[in-house]
Each structure stands twice: as C-alpha cells, then as structure tokens.
Tab-separated table of C-alpha atoms in Angstrom:
chain	number	residue	atom	x	y	z
P	1	MET	CA	32.251	-9.779	104.741
P	2	THR	CA	33.378	-6.204	104.085
P	3	PHE	CA	32.517	-4.127	101.020
P	4	LEU	CA	35.280	-1.940	99.639
P	5	TYR	CA	34.677	0.686	96.988
P	6	THR	CA	37.243	1.356	94.290
P	7	TYR	CA	37.326	4.547	92.244
P	8	ASN	CA	38.172	4.294	88.539
P	9	ASN	CA	37.481	7.236	86.213
P	10	ASN	CA	34.696	8.609	88.454
P	11	GLN	CA	32.989	5.207	88.603
P	12	VAL	CA	32.486	3.419	91.890
P	13	SER	CA	32.383	-0.343	92.056
P	14	PRO	CA	31.968	-2.412	95.218
P	15	SER	CA	34.027	-5.530	95.788
P	16	GLN	CA	33.830	-8.058	98.594
P	17	VAL	CA	36.948	-8.587	100.670
P	18	SER	CA	37.295	-11.056	103.495
P	19	PRO	CA	39.492	-10.245	106.517
P	20	SER	CA	41.947	-12.978	105.453
P	21	GLN	CA	42.639	-11.055	102.208
P	22	THR	CA	43.865	-7.961	104.007
P	23	SER	CA	47.202	-7.413	105.662
P	24	PRO	CA	48.662	-4.557	107.712
P	25	TYR	CA	50.879	-3.709	104.722
P	26	HIS	CA	47.967	-3.476	102.293
P	27	ILE	CA	45.624	-0.768	103.577
P	28	LYS	CA	42.598	0.437	101.617
P	29	THR	CA	40.445	3.434	102.399
P	30	VAL	CA	36.818	2.509	103.020
P	31	SER	CA	34.034	5.082	102.857
P	32	SER	CA	30.293	4.948	102.973
P	33	ILE	CA	28.670	6.011	99.695
P	34	ASP	CA	25.009	6.824	99.193
P	35	PRO	CA	24.562	6.639	95.397
P	36	TYR	CA	21.065	8.162	95.522
P	37	VAL	CA	22.285	11.286	97.310
P	38	VAL	CA	25.251	11.573	94.926
P	39	GLU	CA	22.921	11.270	91.920
P	40	ALA	CA	20.489	13.855	93.326
P	41	LEU	CA	23.333	16.309	93.988
P	42	GLN	CA	24.776	15.767	90.486
P	43	ARG	CA	21.426	16.836	89.005
P	44	LEU	CA	21.773	20.109	90.949
P	45	ILE	CA	25.235	21.050	89.597
P	46	GLY	CA	25.198	24.758	88.692
P	47	ARG	CA	22.215	25.519	90.933
P	48	CYS	CA	22.104	27.355	94.244
P	49	VAL	CA	21.221	25.038	97.132
P	50	LEU	CA	20.829	25.057	100.882
P	51	LEU	CA	22.573	22.131	102.582
P	52	GLU	CA	21.690	21.368	106.180
P	53	THR	CA	24.653	19.584	107.758
P	54	THR	CA	25.337	18.191	111.211
P	55	ARG	CA	27.216	21.487	111.865
P	56	GLY	CA	24.549	23.854	110.500
P	57	ALA	CA	23.235	25.222	107.219
P	58	ILE	CA	25.387	26.271	104.272
P	59	GLU	CA	24.171	27.973	101.094
P	60	GLY	CA	25.996	28.039	97.781
P	61	THR	CA	26.151	26.927	94.166
P	62	ILE	CA	27.157	23.318	93.508
P	63	ILE	CA	30.310	23.246	91.377
P	64	ASP	CA	31.139	19.528	91.477
P	65	VAL	CA	30.006	16.291	93.134
P	66	LYS	CA	32.214	13.313	93.965
P	67	PRO	CA	31.193	10.055	95.681
P	68	ASP	CA	32.190	11.397	99.116
P	69	HIS	CA	31.921	15.211	98.901
P	70	VAL	CA	30.290	18.161	97.171
P	71	LEU	CA	32.112	21.353	96.171
P	72	LEU	CA	30.168	24.594	96.734
P	73	GLN	CA	30.870	28.132	95.524
P	74	LEU	CA	30.188	30.578	98.368
P	75	HIS	CA	30.437	34.082	96.861
P	76	THR	CA	34.260	34.480	96.633
P	77	ARG	CA	35.261	31.201	98.307
P	78	GLN	CA	34.728	27.488	97.826
P	79	ALA	CA	33.711	24.913	100.412
P	80	CYS	CA	34.058	21.153	100.355
P	81	VAL	CA	31.240	19.404	102.246
P	82	ARG	CA	31.347	15.703	103.095
P	83	ILE	CA	28.181	14.015	101.839
P	84	ALA	CA	28.095	11.893	105.004
P	85	GLU	CA	27.547	15.134	106.980
P	86	ILE	CA	24.557	16.313	104.899
P	87	VAL	CA	21.178	15.913	106.621
P	88	TRP	CA	19.003	17.346	103.824
P	89	THR	CA	19.220	19.532	100.724
P	90	MET	CA	16.923	22.142	99.195
P	91	PRO	CA	17.356	23.851	95.810
P	92	LEU	CA	16.890	27.623	96.024
C-alpha cells in the first residue's frame, strides 16, 4: 500500500492508493513529509537560523515554510532548501 499526499490550501492529507488504482496516464507526485520538522520550522518564521544540510551549513532568516521546502533570506538573495536535505537546525 502506498501513501500519497495531496496539497489543498496549504493542508496536507494522506490517502492510500493501491497499485491497481494507478495507471501510466495518471501520474501523481509523491514526496516524503516530516510534519514535525515542518511545524518546528514554521515556529521559526522571521528568525535567523543555521541549517545544516547534506551539502553543508547555510545561515539565513526563514521567510516561508512549505511541506517540502523552506525559503531563506540570505542578505540580498533568497534560497530554497529542501526539507529532506536538512540534517539539523539551530536558531541564532
């Protein structure tokens, strides 16, 4: 049994889909969501944080959090970091 997540108005709801219900013409995007990490990051919106990722550390202010990524303000630029790539976070 596979769990698919649908996005409606910033709400995520899982639904079970069996392989017989899918066809090559009906493709859905499946992503892993960690609701606890998303919730923790949402509480840090507007704060400066250090994110350690699988590619290294990145420091910035959290602008927005979605189920699969976090948007950071880095001085004059913005960066989009996939939550699946975050190892740990630390508010600064």
